[in-house]
Amino acid sequence: MHDLNLAILCITLALHSISFEMFEFQTPFAYMDPWLAGLATAVNFPVEHMKFLMTIIISILVSFCLRLVPSSPHTAPLKHIVSILLGTQTLWYLFRLDMLHFFLTSTVSYLLVHTLPRRWSYKVAIAFTGTYIFSAHAYRLYVDYLGWNPDFTAPQMILTIKLTAYAFAWHDGSLPAEQLSDREKYYQIKTRPGLLEYYGWILFFPGFLAGPAVEWMDYSKYTDGSLFQGKVPPIPFFDIVFRGFGTAALSLLITVLFAGKYGPEN
């Protein structure tokens, strides 16, 4: 009950802050709009694409800051709350009311998995999420054929992967160990996660927009510290900061400079 109340409170706070913009107040991301509009015009790049790229960059920077919060069962709720608040703000900034697709599919999938018989609930949940993303893509093709405008189907694809993996992991948690591979044993879910944990994982900001899709068990062990056995490893600066982040920054720069010149209209 405490977990349920905390999840409801967190989502309420997020939606409350979003409602400010409906009444002509600004969300934090919205303050970037004038600068992003000028930058997009200068490099001949669609402003909606620029906003999408900028939110990804911000999520990377925030994830570095989140490492400073010690990972333990006591601090795990704080990380869940940060993910929910930042993830919800990001969805609203980019997709407005289309963000409801995100909450609808994740909530229905959770209910299907945990209310139907465990031996086949995963099949129903997978059929639901697969049908939903197929319908979304079909509708997108109908209203914006070959369009380049970003919409909710981008993060919805990542969400579909996560929800599918979650359903399989829940089913694996009910099987005998001798029927599972080593990977399935590691990722199996034996007990139902609380809503705060679940939505924290659903909205885990470093990867929910464009991937990678994080397994539930990896996220759970990351937030409670067991993934690192109580000690967060140092950042391999050469591999991540210079090679990984540098490659990403170079790719973003090339995209910003040249993508606008080679769109379908050209």
JSON list of N, CA and C in Angstrom, two decimals, residues 83-144:
[
{"chain": "A", "resi": 83, "resn": "SER", "atom": "N", "xyz": [13.40, 9.07, -12.37]},
{"chain": "A", "resi": 83, "resn": "SER", "atom": "CA", "xyz": [13.06, 8.51, -13.68]},
{"chain": "A", "resi": 83, "resn": "SER", "atom": "C", "xyz": [11.63, 8.88, -14.09]},
{"chain": "A", "resi": 84, "resn": "ILE", "atom": "N", "xyz": [10.70, 8.76, -13.15]},
{"chain": "A", "resi": 84, "resn": "ILE", "atom": "CA", "xyz": [9.30, 9.06, -13.46]},
{"chain": "A", "resi": 84, "resn": "ILE", "atom": "C", "xyz": [9.11, 10.53, -13.79]},
{"chain": "A", "resi": 85, "resn": "LEU", "atom": "N", "xyz": [9.68, 11.40, -12.97]},
{"chain": "A", "resi": 85, "resn": "LEU", "atom": "CA", "xyz": [9.50, 12.84, -13.19]},
{"chain": "A", "resi": 85, "resn": "LEU", "atom": "C", "xyz": [10.16, 13.30, -14.48]},
{"chain": "A", "resi": 86, "resn": "LEU", "atom": "N", "xyz": [11.42, 12.92, -14.68]},
{"chain": "A", "resi": 86, "resn": "LEU", "atom": "CA", "xyz": [12.12, 13.36, -15.89]},
{"chain": "A", "resi": 86, "resn": "LEU", "atom": "C", "xyz": [11.55, 12.70, -17.13]},
{"chain": "A", "resi": 87, "resn": "GLY", "atom": "N", "xyz": [11.20, 11.41, -17.03]},
{"chain": "A", "resi": 87, "resn": "GLY", "atom": "CA", "xyz": [10.63, 10.72, -18.19]},
{"chain": "A", "resi": 87, "resn": "GLY", "atom": "C", "xyz": [9.30, 11.30, -18.60]},
{"chain": "A", "resi": 88, "resn": "THR", "atom": "N", "xyz": [8.45, 11.62, -17.62]},
{"chain": "A", "resi": 88, "resn": "THR", "atom": "CA", "xyz": [7.15, 12.20, -17.93]},
{"chain": "A", "resi": 88, "resn": "THR", "atom": "C", "xyz": [7.29, 13.58, -18.54]},
{"chain": "A", "resi": 89, "resn": "GLN", "atom": "N", "xyz": [8.17, 14.39, -17.99]},
{"chain": "A", "resi": 89, "resn": "GLN", "atom": "CA", "xyz": [8.40, 15.72, -18.55]},
{"chain": "A", "resi": 89, "resn": "GLN", "atom": "C", "xyz": [8.91, 15.64, -19.98]},
{"chain": "A", "resi": 90, "resn": "THR", "atom": "N", "xyz": [9.80, 14.68, -20.24]},
{"chain": "A", "resi": 90, "resn": "THR", "atom": "CA", "xyz": [10.34, 14.52, -21.59]},
{"chain": "A", "resi": 90, "resn": "THR", "atom": "C", "xyz": [9.25, 14.11, -22.58]},
{"chain": "A", "resi": 91, "resn": "LEU", "atom": "N", "xyz": [8.41, 13.16, -22.17]},
{"chain": "A", "resi": 91, "resn": "LEU", "atom": "CA", "xyz": [7.33, 12.72, -23.06]},
{"chain": "A", "resi": 91, "resn": "LEU", "atom": "C", "xyz": [6.38, 13.85, -23.38]},
{"chain": "A", "resi": 92, "resn": "TRP", "atom": "N", "xyz": [6.05, 14.66, -22.37]},
{"chain": "A", "resi": 92, "resn": "TRP", "atom": "CA", "xyz": [5.13, 15.78, -22.61]},
{"chain": "A", "resi": 92, "resn": "TRP", "atom": "C", "xyz": [5.77, 16.82, -23.53]},
{"chain": "A", "resi": 93, "resn": "TYR", "atom": "N", "xyz": [7.03, 17.11, -23.30]},
{"chain": "A", "resi": 93, "resn": "TYR", "atom": "CA", "xyz": [7.73, 18.12, -24.10]},
{"chain": "A", "resi": 93, "resn": "TYR", "atom": "C", "xyz": [7.77, 17.72, -25.57]},
{"chain": "A", "resi": 94, "resn": "LEU", "atom": "N", "xyz": [7.97, 16.44, -25.85]},
{"chain": "A", "resi": 94, "resn": "LEU", "atom": "CA", "xyz": [8.14, 15.99, -27.23]},
{"chain": "A", "resi": 94, "resn": "LEU", "atom": "C", "xyz": [6.83, 15.59, -27.90]},
{"chain": "A", "resi": 95, "resn": "PHE", "atom": "N", "xyz": [5.91, 14.98, -27.14]},
{"chain": "A", "resi": 95, "resn": "PHE", "atom": "CA", "xyz": [4.75, 14.35, -27.77]},
{"chain": "A", "resi": 95, "resn": "PHE", "atom": "C", "xyz": [3.41, 14.85, -27.25]},
{"chain": "A", "resi": 96, "resn": "ARG", "atom": "N", "xyz": [3.40, 15.71, -26.26]},
{"chain": "A", "resi": 96, "resn": "ARG", "atom": "CA", "xyz": [2.17, 16.23, -25.68]},
{"chain": "A", "resi": 96, "resn": "ARG", "atom": "C", "xyz": [1.22, 15.07, -25.29]},
{"chain": "A", "resi": 97, "resn": "LEU", "atom": "N", "xyz": [-0.04, 15.12, -25.67]},
{"chain": "A", "resi": 97, "resn": "LEU", "atom": "CA", "xyz": [-1.00, 14.13, -25.20]},
{"chain": "A", "resi": 97, "resn": "LEU", "atom": "C", "xyz": [-0.77, 12.74, -25.78]},
{"chain": "A", "resi": 98, "resn": "ASP", "atom": "N", "xyz": [0.07, 12.63, -26.80]},
{"chain": "A", "resi": 98, "resn": "ASP", "atom": "CA", "xyz": [0.41, 11.31, -27.31]},
{"chain": "A", "resi": 98, "resn": "ASP", "atom": "C", "xyz": [1.17, 10.48, -26.28]},
{"chain": "A", "resi": 99, "resn": "MET", "atom": "N", "xyz": [1.67, 11.14, -25.24]},
{"chain": "A", "resi": 99, "resn": "MET", "atom": "CA", "xyz": [2.34, 10.41, -24.17]},
{"chain": "A", "resi": 99, "resn": "MET", "atom": "C", "xyz": [1.40, 9.42, -23.47]},
{"chain": "A", "resi": 100, "resn": "LEU", "atom": "N", "xyz": [0.09, 9.64, -23.61]},
{"chain": "A", "resi": 100, "resn": "LEU", "atom": "CA", "xyz": [-0.87, 8.75, -22.98]},
{"chain": "A", "resi": 100, "resn": "LEU", "atom": "C", "xyz": [-0.78, 7.34, -23.54]},
{"chain": "A", "resi": 101, "resn": "HIS", "atom": "N", "xyz": [-0.32, 7.19, -24.78]},
{"chain": "A", "resi": 101, "resn": "HIS", "atom": "CA", "xyz": [-0.11, 5.85, -25.34]},
{"chain": "A", "resi": 101, "resn": "HIS", "atom": "C", "xyz": [0.90, 5.08, -24.49]},
{"chain": "A", "resi": 102, "resn": "PHE", "atom": "N", "xyz": [1.91, 5.77, -24.04]},
{"chain": "A", "resi": 102, "resn": "PHE", "atom": "CA", "xyz": [2.96, 5.17, -23.23]},
{"chain": "A", "resi": 102, "resn": "PHE", "atom": "C", "xyz": [2.39, 4.60, -21.94]},
{"chain": "A", "resi": 103, "resn": "PHE", "atom": "N", "xyz": [1.59, 5.43, -21.25]},
{"chain": "A", "resi": 103, "resn": "PHE", "atom": "CA", "xyz": [1.03, 5.01, -19.98]},
{"chain": "A", "resi": 103, "resn": "PHE", "atom": "C", "xyz": [-0.06, 3.95, -20.17]},
{"chain": "A", "resi": 104, "resn": "LEU", "atom": "N", "xyz": [-0.82, 4.05, -21.23]},
{"chain": "A", "resi": 104, "resn": "LEU", "atom": "CA", "xyz": [-1.90, 3.09, -21.48]},
{"chain": "A", "resi": 104, "resn": "LEU", "atom": "C", "xyz": [-1.34, 1.69, -21.70]},
{"chain": "A", "resi": 105, "resn": "THR", "atom": "N", "xyz": [-0.37, 1.57, -22.60]},
{"chain": "A", "resi": 105, "resn": "THR", "atom": "CA", "xyz": [0.15, 0.24, -22.92]},
{"chain": "A", "resi": 105, "resn": "THR", "atom": "C", "xyz": [0.90, -0.37, -21.75]},
{"chain": "A", "resi": 106, "resn": "SER", "atom": "N", "xyz": [1.69, 0.43, -21.04]},
{"chain": "A", "resi": 106, "resn": "SER", "atom": "CA", "xyz": [2.45, -0.11, -19.91]},
{"chain": "A", "resi": 106, "resn": "SER", "atom": "C", "xyz": [1.52, -0.54, -18.78]},
{"chain": "A", "resi": 107, "resn": "THR", "atom": "N", "xyz": [0.46, 0.23, -18.54]},
{"chain": "A", "resi": 107, "resn": "THR", "atom": "CA", "xyz": [-0.47, -0.11, -17.46]},
{"chain": "A", "resi": 107, "resn": "THR", "atom": "C", "xyz": [-1.30, -1.34, -17.81]},
{"chain": "A", "resi": 108, "resn": "VAL", "atom": "N", "xyz": [-1.83, -1.39, -19.02]},
{"chain": "A", "resi": 108, "resn": "VAL", "atom": "CA", "xyz": [-2.63, -2.55, -19.43]},
{"chain": "A", "resi": 108, "resn": "VAL", "atom": "C", "xyz": [-1.77, -3.81, -19.43]},
{"chain": "A", "resi": 109, "resn": "SER", "atom": "N", "xyz": [-0.55, -3.70, -19.92]},
{"chain": "A", "resi": 109, "resn": "SER", "atom": "CA", "xyz": [0.33, -4.85, -19.95]},
{"chain": "A", "resi": 109, "resn": "SER", "atom": "C", "xyz": [0.63, -5.36, -18.54]},
{"chain": "A", "resi": 110, "resn": "TYR", "atom": "N", "xyz": [0.85, -4.44, -17.61]},
{"chain": "A", "resi": 110, "resn": "TYR", "atom": "CA", "xyz": [1.09, -4.81, -16.21]},
{"chain": "A", "resi": 110, "resn": "TYR", "atom": "C", "xyz": [-0.10, -5.56, -15.63]},
{"chain": "A", "resi": 111, "resn": "LEU", "atom": "N", "xyz": [-1.29, -5.05, -15.91]},
{"chain": "A", "resi": 111, "resn": "LEU", "atom": "CA", "xyz": [-2.51, -5.68, -15.39]},
{"chain": "A", "resi": 111, "resn": "LEU", "atom": "C", "xyz": [-2.72, -7.07, -16.01]},
{"chain": "A", "resi": 112, "resn": "LEU", "atom": "N", "xyz": [-2.47, -7.18, -17.30]},
{"chain": "A", "resi": 112, "resn": "LEU", "atom": "CA", "xyz": [-2.64, -8.47, -17.97]},
{"chain": "A", "resi": 112, "resn": "LEU", "atom": "C", "xyz": [-1.68, -9.52, -17.41]},
{"chain": "A", "resi": 113, "resn": "VAL", "atom": "N", "xyz": [-0.43, -9.12, -17.26]},
{"chain": "A", "resi": 113, "resn": "VAL", "atom": "CA", "xyz": [0.59, -10.06, -16.80]},
{"chain": "A", "resi": 113, "resn": "VAL", "atom": "C", "xyz": [0.30, -10.54, -15.38]},
{"chain": "A", "resi": 114, "resn": "HIS", "atom": "N", "xyz": [-0.17, -9.63, -14.53]},
{"chain": "A", "resi": 114, "resn": "HIS", "atom": "CA", "xyz": [-0.27, -9.96, -13.10]},
{"chain": "A", "resi": 114, "resn": "HIS", "atom": "C", "xyz": [-1.68, -10.31, -12.63]},
{"chain": "A", "resi": 115, "resn": "THR", "atom": "N", "xyz": [-2.65, -10.28, -13.51]},
{"chain": "A", "resi": 115, "resn": "THR", "atom": "CA", "xyz": [-4.00, -10.67, -13.09]},
{"chain": "A", "resi": 115, "resn": "THR", "atom": "C", "xyz": [-4.46, -11.96, -13.75]},
{"chain": "A", "resi": 116, "resn": "LEU", "atom": "N", "xyz": [-3.97, -12.24, -14.94]},
{"chain": "A", "resi": 116, "resn": "LEU", "atom": "CA", "xyz": [-4.32, -13.49, -15.63]},
{"chain": "A", "resi": 116, "resn": "LEU", "atom": "C", "xyz": [-3.44, -14.64, -15.12]},
{"chain": "A", "resi": 117, "resn": "PRO", "atom": "N", "xyz": [-3.85, -15.88, -15.35]},
{"chain": "A", "resi": 117, "resn": "PRO", "atom": "CA", "xyz": [-3.03, -17.02, -14.93]},
{"chain": "A", "resi": 117, "resn": "PRO", "atom": "C", "xyz": [-1.61, -16.92, -15.50]},
{"chain": "A", "resi": 118, "resn": "ARG", "atom": "N", "xyz": [-0.65, -17.19, -14.65]},
{"chain": "A", "resi": 118, "resn": "ARG", "atom": "CA", "xyz": [0.75, -16.95, -14.99]},
{"chain": "A", "resi": 118, "resn": "ARG", "atom": "C", "xyz": [1.25, -17.81, -16.16]},
{"chain": "A", "resi": 119, "resn": "ARG", "atom": "N", "xyz": [0.65, -18.98, -16.32]},
{"chain": "A", "resi": 119, "resn": "ARG", "atom": "CA", "xyz": [1.15, -19.90, -17.34]},
{"chain": "A", "resi": 119, "resn": "ARG", "atom": "C", "xyz": [0.89, -19.39, -18.75]},
{"chain": "A", "resi": 120, "resn": "TRP", "atom": "N", "xyz": [-0.09, -18.48, -18.93]},
{"chain": "A", "resi": 120, "resn": "TRP", "atom": "CA", "xyz": [-0.33, -17.96, -20.28]},
{"chain": "A", "resi": 120, "resn": "TRP", "atom": "C", "xyz": [-0.59, -16.46, -20.33]},
{"chain": "A", "resi": 121, "resn": "SER", "atom": "N", "xyz": [-0.44, -15.75, -19.22]},
{"chain": "A", "resi": 121, "resn": "SER", "atom": "CA", "xyz": [-0.68, -14.30, -19.22]},
{"chain": "A", "resi": 121, "resn": "SER", "atom": "C", "xyz": [0.31, -13.58, -20.13]},
{"chain": "A", "resi": 122, "resn": "TYR", "atom": "N", "xyz": [1.54, -14.12, -20.23]},
{"chain": "A", "resi": 122, "resn": "TYR", "atom": "CA", "xyz": [2.55, -13.46, -21.06]},
{"chain": "A", "resi": 122, "resn": "TYR", "atom": "C", "xyz": [2.14, -13.45, -22.53]},
{"chain": "A", "resi": 123, "resn": "LYS", "atom": "N", "xyz": [1.42, -14.49, -22.97]},
{"chain": "A", "resi": 123, "resn": "LYS", "atom": "CA", "xyz": [0.98, -14.54, -24.37]},
{"chain": "A", "resi": 123, "resn": "LYS", "atom": "C", "xyz": [-0.03, -13.43, -24.67]},
{"chain": "A", "resi": 124, "resn": "VAL", "atom": "N", "xyz": [-0.93, -13.20, -23.74]},
{"chain": "A", "resi": 124, "resn": "VAL", "atom": "CA", "xyz": [-1.93, -12.14, -23.93]},
{"chain": "A", "resi": 124, "resn": "VAL", "atom": "C", "xyz": [-1.27, -10.78, -23.93]},
{"chain": "A", "resi": 125, "resn": "ALA", "atom": "N", "xyz": [-0.35, -10.57, -23.00]},
{"chain": "A", "resi": 125, "resn": "ALA", "atom": "CA", "xyz": [0.32, -9.28, -22.90]},
{"chain": "A", "resi": 125, "resn": "ALA", "atom": "C", "xyz": [1.15, -8.99, -24.16]},
{"chain": "A", "resi": 126, "resn": "ILE", "atom": "N", "xyz": [1.84, -9.99, -24.66]},
{"chain": "A", "resi": 126, "resn": "ILE", "atom": "CA", "xyz": [2.65, -9.81, -25.87]},
{"chain": "A", "resi": 126, "resn": "ILE", "atom": "C", "xyz": [1.76, -9.54, -27.07]},
{"chain": "A", "resi": 127, "resn": "ALA", "atom": "N", "xyz": [0.64, -10.25, -27.17]},
{"chain": "A", "resi": 127, "resn": "ALA", "atom": "CA", "xyz": [-0.29, -10.01, -28.27]},
{"chain": "A", "resi": 127, "resn": "ALA", "atom": "C", "xyz": [-0.83, -8.59, -28.21]},
{"chain": "A", "resi": 128, "resn": "PHE", "atom": "N", "xyz": [-1.12, -8.10, -27.02]},
{"chain": "A", "resi": 128, "resn": "PHE", "atom": "CA", "xyz": [-1.63, -6.73, -26.87]},
{"chain": "A", "resi": 128, "resn": "PHE", "atom": "C", "xyz": [-0.60, -5.69, -27.29]},
{"chain": "A", "resi": 129, "resn": "THR", "atom": "N", "xyz": [0.62, -5.79, -26.76]},
{"chain": "A", "resi": 129, "resn": "THR", "atom": "CA", "xyz": [1.63, -4.78, -27.09]},
{"chain": "A", "resi": 129, "resn": "THR", "atom": "C", "xyz": [2.03, -4.83, -28.55]},
{"chain": "A", "resi": 130, "resn": "GLY", "atom": "N", "xyz": [2.09, -6.05, -29.12]},
{"chain": "A", "resi": 130, "resn": "GLY", "atom": "CA", "xyz": [2.43, -6.17, -30.53]},
{"chain": "A", "resi": 130, "resn": "GLY", "atom": "C", "xyz": [1.34, -5.60, -31.43]},
{"chain": "A", "resi": 131, "resn": "THR", "atom": "N", "xyz": [0.10, -5.85, -31.10]},
{"chain": "A", "resi": 131, "resn": "THR", "atom": "CA", "xyz": [-1.01, -5.32, -31.88]},
{"chain": "A", "resi": 131, "resn": "THR", "atom": "C", "xyz": [-1.06, -3.80, -31.77]},
{"chain": "A", "resi": 132, "resn": "TYR", "atom": "N", "xyz": [-0.75, -3.29, -30.60]},
{"chain": "A", "resi": 132, "resn": "TYR", "atom": "CA", "xyz": [-0.82, -1.83, -30.39]},
{"chain": "A", "resi": 132, "resn": "TYR", "atom": "C", "xyz": [0.23, -1.11, -31.24]},
{"chain": "A", "resi": 133, "resn": "ILE", "atom": "N", "xyz": [1.46, -1.60, -31.24]},
{"chain": "A", "resi": 133, "resn": "ILE", "atom": "CA", "xyz": [2.49, -0.91, -32.01]},
{"chain": "A", "resi": 133, "resn": "ILE", "atom": "C", "xyz": [2.26, -1.09, -33.51]},
{"chain": "A", "resi": 134, "resn": "PHE", "atom": "N", "xyz": [1.72, -2.25, -33.92]},
{"chain": "A", "resi": 134, "resn": "PHE", "atom": "CA", "xyz": [1.38, -2.45, -35.33]},
{"chain": "A", "resi": 134, "resn": "PHE", "atom": "C", "xyz": [0.30, -1.45, -35.76]},
{"chain": "A", "resi": 135, "resn": "SER", "atom": "N", "xyz": [-0.71, -1.27, -34.93]},
{"chain": "A", "resi": 135, "resn": "SER", "atom": "CA", "xyz": [-1.79, -0.34, -35.25]},
{"chain": "A", "resi": 135, "resn": "SER", "atom": "C", "xyz": [-1.27, 1.09, -35.30]},
{"chain": "A", "resi": 136, "resn": "ALA", "atom": "N", "xyz": [-0.36, 1.43, -34.39]},
{"chain": "A", "resi": 136, "resn": "ALA", "atom": "CA", "xyz": [0.20, 2.78, -34.38]},
{"chain": "A", "resi": 136, "resn": "ALA", "atom": "C", "xyz": [0.99, 3.06, -35.65]},
{"chain": "A", "resi": 137, "resn": "HIS", "atom": "N", "xyz": [1.78, 2.08, -36.09]},
{"chain": "A", "resi": 137, "resn": "HIS", "atom": "CA", "xyz": [2.56, 2.26, -37.32]},
{"chain": "A", "resi": 137, "resn": "HIS", "atom": "C", "xyz": [1.64, 2.35, -38.54]},
{"chain": "A", "resi": 138, "resn": "ALA", "atom": "N", "xyz": [0.59, 1.52, -38.56]},
{"chain": "A", "resi": 138, "resn": "ALA", "atom": "CA", "xyz": [-0.34, 1.56, -39.68]},
{"chain": "A", "resi": 138, "resn": "ALA", "atom": "C", "xyz": [-1.03, 2.91, -39.76]},
{"chain": "A", "resi": 139, "resn": "TYR", "atom": "N", "xyz": [-1.42, 3.44, -38.61]},
{"chain": "A", "resi": 139, "resn": "TYR", "atom": "CA", "xyz": [-2.07, 4.75, -38.60]},
{"chain": "A", "resi": 139, "resn": "TYR", "atom": "C", "xyz": [-1.10, 5.83, -39.03]},
{"chain": "A", "resi": 140, "resn": "ARG", "atom": "N", "xyz": [0.15, 5.73, -38.61]},
{"chain": "A", "resi": 140, "resn": "ARG", "atom": "CA", "xyz": [1.17, 6.71, -39.01]},
{"chain": "A", "resi": 140, "resn": "ARG", "atom": "C", "xyz": [1.36, 6.70, -40.53]},
{"chain": "A", "resi": 141, "resn": "LEU", "atom": "N", "xyz": [1.41, 5.53, -41.12]},
{"chain": "A", "resi": 141, "resn": "LEU", "atom": "CA", "xyz": [1.54, 5.44, -42.57]},
{"chain": "A", "resi": 141, "resn": "LEU", "atom": "C", "xyz": [0.34, 6.04, -43.28]},
{"chain": "A", "resi": 142, "resn": "TYR", "atom": "N", "xyz": [-0.83, 5.90, -42.67]},
{"chain": "A", "resi": 142, "resn": "TYR", "atom": "CA", "xyz": [-2.05, 6.42, -43.29]},
{"chain": "A", "resi": 142, "resn": "TYR", "atom": "C", "xyz": [-2.10, 7.94, -43.27]},
{"chain": "A", "resi": 143, "resn": "VAL", "atom": "N", "xyz": [-1.69, 8.56, -42.17]},
{"chain": "A", "resi": 143, "resn": "VAL", "atom": "CA", "xyz": [-1.83, 10.01, -42.03]},
{"chain": "A", "resi": 143, "resn": "VAL", "atom": "C", "xyz": [-0.55, 10.76, -42.41]},
{"chain": "A", "resi": 144, "resn": "ASP", "atom": "N", "xyz": [0.60, 10.07, -42.45]},
{"chain": "A", "resi": 144, "resn": "ASP", "atom": "CA", "xyz": [1.86, 10.78, -42.72]},
{"chain": "A", "resi": 144, "resn": "ASP", "atom": "C", "xyz": [2.81, 9.85, -43.46]}
]
